[in-house]
Amino acid sequence: FALAPGSARVHTAVTIHGFGFTTPPSSNQVSFNGVAGTVLSATGTSLVVNVPVGASTGPVTVTNTNGTATSSLAFTVLIPPVIVSVMPDRVPQGSTVQLVVGGFNLGNTPVITFAPSNLTATVVQGNNPQEIIMNVTVPASAPLQAYTFSVDTLGGTATSGAVTVTVTTGPTWRAPEPTRKLAVLFEV
C-alpha cells in the first residue's frame, strides 16, 4: 500500500491507498511505528487515518480480517520546532549581524519572520536540528525595542515568545580628533 502524504504532523489525517481494506473503519487497525492511529473512514481501497500522539518515523502497519500489511517505506512524523535561545540578543540599528538561534527540530529549511517586520533574516545554515545561523539586517530607522520572531519548518511554526532580539542604538561615528602638532621655532 501507499501513504499520501509520506510525512505529516501528529493529528494530521493521511490517506492509505491499497486494497483489501474493510468496512466499517473500526475493523482496520493501523499503527505508525507501533503506535495505534484512529481510522476515520474506510473503503475497500483506501483508509483515512489520524497520525497519533506518540507516533515516530517508521513503518505503518494495517491489520484486518484479510491479514496484515506493512509499508515498504518509512512514514516520517514531522515534529514542530522549539526555540530556546538566540545569540547575540542585542543588535544595533543600521547593521547586519549574524545570529544563532538554538532549540530543537529547527532543521527542514526554516524560514524566519520578525514581528514587527522591521528586521529581515536570511538563513545562512538551516539544516541542523539544534541551531539556525542567520544574518539579520536592522535598518537605521528600526525602532529601539524587543522583537519576537517565528521559525517555520515543515514540522510547523514556533514563536520565540520570551526569547527576543532587542534593537539598540546604532554604532556612532565620530570625526577623528584633529592632530595637534607642536612647533617650536628657534632664532639664532
Short mmCIF file of C-alpha atoms in Angstrom, two decimals:
data_model
loop_
_atom_site.label_atom_id
_atom_site.label_comp_id
_atom_site.label_asym_id
_atom_site.label_seq_id
_atom_site.Cartn_x
_atom_site.Cartn_y
_atom_site.Cartn_z
CA PHE A 1 0.00 0.00 0.00
CA ALA A 2 0.98 3.68 -0.31
CA LEU A 3 0.53 6.64 2.04
CA ALA A 4 -0.28 10.18 0.97
CA PRO A 5 1.40 12.28 2.09
CA GLY A 6 4.52 10.31 3.10
CA SER A 7 5.12 12.65 6.02
CA ALA A 8 2.85 14.63 8.35
CA ARG A 9 2.48 16.04 11.85
CA VAL A 10 0.63 14.41 14.71
CA HIS A 11 -3.18 14.91 14.48
CA THR A 12 -2.99 15.14 10.68
CA ALA A 13 -5.19 12.91 8.53
CA VAL A 14 -3.31 10.79 5.97
CA THR A 15 -4.74 8.51 3.30
CA ILE A 16 -3.56 4.95 2.81
CA HIS A 17 -4.22 3.65 -0.72
CA GLY A 18 -4.27 -0.06 -1.49
CA PHE A 19 -6.71 -2.95 -1.46
CA GLY A 20 -8.18 -5.42 0.99
CA PHE A 21 -9.33 -2.81 3.48
CA THR A 22 -12.63 -3.47 5.25
CA THR A 23 -15.63 -1.51 6.46
CA PRO A 24 -16.56 -0.19 8.97
CA PRO A 25 -13.42 1.90 9.71
CA SER A 26 -13.03 0.30 13.16
CA SER A 27 -12.43 -3.12 11.53
CA ASN A 28 -8.99 -1.89 10.37
CA GLN A 29 -6.18 -1.40 12.87
CA VAL A 30 -3.44 0.99 11.73
CA SER A 31 -0.22 1.67 13.62
CA PHE A 32 2.55 4.19 12.99
CA ASN A 33 5.82 2.58 14.08
CA GLY A 34 3.83 0.59 16.67
CA VAL A 35 1.51 3.37 17.89
CA ALA A 36 -2.20 2.88 17.08
CA GLY A 37 -3.90 5.53 14.94
CA THR A 38 -7.61 6.27 14.61
CA VAL A 39 -9.18 5.19 11.31
CA LEU A 40 -11.60 7.94 10.31
CA SER A 41 -13.03 6.38 7.15
CA ALA A 42 -12.61 3.21 5.14
CA THR A 43 -13.43 1.79 1.70
CA GLY A 44 -12.11 -1.35 0.05
CA THR A 45 -9.24 0.66 -1.49
CA SER A 46 -8.46 3.45 0.99
CA LEU A 47 -8.26 4.36 4.67
CA VAL A 48 -8.10 7.84 6.17
CA VAL A 49 -6.18 7.76 9.45
CA ASN A 50 -5.11 10.38 12.01
CA VAL A 51 -1.40 10.33 12.89
CA PRO A 52 -1.47 9.53 16.63
CA VAL A 53 0.27 11.27 19.53
CA GLY A 54 3.46 9.37 20.26
CA ALA A 55 3.99 8.29 16.66
CA SER A 56 7.55 8.35 15.36
CA THR A 57 9.15 7.90 11.99
CA GLY A 58 8.95 4.29 10.83
CA PRO A 59 6.74 1.71 9.13
CA VAL A 60 2.95 1.84 9.01
CA THR A 61 1.09 -1.42 9.58
CA VAL A 62 -2.53 -2.22 8.64
CA THR A 63 -4.30 -5.25 10.12
CA ASN A 64 -7.81 -6.52 9.43
CA THR A 65 -9.59 -9.82 8.72
CA ASN A 66 -7.70 -10.07 5.41
CA GLY A 67 -4.32 -10.11 7.18
CA THR A 68 -1.50 -7.70 7.99
CA ALA A 69 0.46 -5.46 5.62
CA THR A 70 3.40 -3.17 6.39
CA SER A 71 4.51 -0.18 4.33
CA SER A 72 7.68 -0.65 2.29
CA LEU A 73 8.77 2.93 3.00
CA ALA A 74 9.01 4.63 6.38
CA PHE A 75 6.39 7.25 7.19
CA THR A 76 8.03 10.44 8.52
CA VAL A 77 6.43 12.11 11.54
CA LEU A 78 7.16 15.85 11.39
CA ILE A 79 7.81 17.50 14.75
CA PRO A 80 7.26 21.24 15.36
CA PRO A 81 10.30 23.38 16.16
CA VAL A 82 11.11 24.72 19.64
CA ILE A 83 13.10 27.95 20.19
CA VAL A 84 15.18 28.19 23.37
CA SER A 85 17.81 30.88 22.72
CA VAL A 86 19.25 33.49 20.38
CA MET A 87 22.80 34.85 20.48
CA PRO A 88 23.57 37.68 20.44
CA ASP A 89 20.26 39.04 21.64
CA ARG A 90 21.10 42.72 21.00
CA VAL A 91 21.63 44.20 17.56
CA PRO A 92 22.46 47.81 16.64
CA GLN A 93 20.42 49.95 14.27
CA GLY A 94 21.86 50.24 10.78
CA SER A 95 23.72 46.93 10.81
CA THR A 96 23.70 43.35 9.62
CA VAL A 97 24.53 40.89 12.39
CA GLN A 98 24.91 37.11 12.37
CA LEU A 99 22.64 35.45 14.97
CA VAL A 100 22.41 31.85 16.12
CA VAL A 101 19.00 30.50 17.18
CA GLY A 102 19.18 27.45 19.46
CA GLY A 103 16.47 24.90 20.04
CA PHE A 104 15.04 21.62 18.79
CA ASN A 105 13.64 20.44 15.45
CA LEU A 106 14.94 23.58 13.73
CA GLY A 107 16.08 21.88 10.51
CA ASN A 108 13.96 21.24 7.41
CA THR A 109 14.54 24.52 5.55
CA PRO A 110 13.49 27.09 8.16
CA VAL A 111 12.01 30.50 7.38
CA ILE A 112 12.48 33.26 9.98
CA THR A 113 9.99 36.12 10.36
CA PHE A 114 10.29 39.02 12.83
CA ALA A 115 7.41 40.89 14.48
CA PRO A 116 7.13 43.75 13.89
CA SER A 117 8.60 43.22 10.43
CA ASN A 118 11.32 45.93 10.58
CA LEU A 119 14.05 43.28 10.76
CA THR A 120 14.81 40.82 7.96
CA ALA A 121 16.58 37.49 8.26
CA THR A 122 18.49 35.44 5.72
CA VAL A 123 19.19 31.87 6.76
CA VAL A 124 22.88 31.03 6.30
CA GLN A 125 22.70 27.50 7.70
CA GLY A 126 19.40 25.80 8.46
CA ASN A 127 19.73 22.04 8.22
CA ASN A 128 20.92 21.48 11.78
CA PRO A 129 18.05 20.42 14.07
CA GLN A 130 19.62 22.23 17.06
CA GLU A 131 20.53 25.61 15.55
CA ILE A 132 19.89 28.09 12.78
CA ILE A 133 22.56 30.56 11.71
CA MET A 134 21.11 33.68 10.11
CA ASN A 135 22.11 37.18 9.06
CA VAL A 136 19.71 39.81 10.42
CA THR A 137 19.52 43.20 8.75
CA VAL A 138 18.48 46.06 11.03
CA PRO A 139 17.55 49.32 9.28
CA ALA A 140 18.90 52.55 10.78
CA SER A 141 15.26 53.58 11.32
CA ALA A 142 14.23 50.40 13.18
CA PRO A 143 12.50 51.29 16.47
CA LEU A 144 14.50 50.63 19.64
CA GLN A 145 12.56 47.71 21.10
CA ALA A 146 12.45 43.94 21.58
CA TYR A 147 11.39 41.86 18.58
CA THR A 148 9.89 38.39 18.70
CA PHE A 149 10.35 36.05 15.77
CA SER A 150 8.92 32.85 14.39
CA VAL A 151 10.58 29.81 12.86
CA ASP A 152 8.57 27.99 10.19
CA THR A 153 9.67 24.47 9.20
CA LEU A 154 7.99 21.51 7.57
CA GLY A 155 7.14 20.36 11.11
CA GLY A 156 5.25 23.54 11.98
CA THR A 157 5.79 27.01 13.43
CA ALA A 158 7.35 28.13 16.69
CA THR A 159 7.13 31.66 18.07
CA SER A 160 10.04 32.89 20.15
CA GLY A 161 7.88 34.29 22.98
CA ALA A 162 10.24 35.46 25.74
CA VAL A 163 13.29 34.87 23.52
CA THR A 164 13.70 38.23 21.79
CA VAL A 165 16.16 40.30 19.78
CA THR A 166 16.50 43.87 21.07
CA VAL A 167 17.45 46.72 18.74
CA THR A 168 19.86 49.18 20.33
CA THR A 169 21.24 52.48 19.10
CA GLY A 170 23.48 52.02 16.12
CA PRO A 171 27.20 52.38 16.12
CA THR A 172 28.06 56.04 16.41
CA TRP A 173 30.59 57.65 14.17
CA ARG A 174 32.74 60.42 15.48
CA ALA A 175 35.11 62.50 13.45
CA PRO A 176 38.68 61.88 14.42
CA GLU A 177 40.23 64.40 16.74
CA PRO A 178 42.36 66.86 14.82
CA THR A 179 46.03 66.07 15.12
CA ARG A 180 47.87 68.71 17.06
CA LYS A 181 51.49 69.30 16.40
CA LEU A 182 53.86 71.24 18.46
CA ALA A 183 56.14 73.50 16.51
CA VAL A 184 58.97 75.38 18.14
CA LEU A 185 60.93 77.96 16.25
CA PHE A 186 64.37 78.99 17.37
CA GLU A 187 66.08 82.08 16.09
CA VAL A 188 69.82 82.24 16.19
#
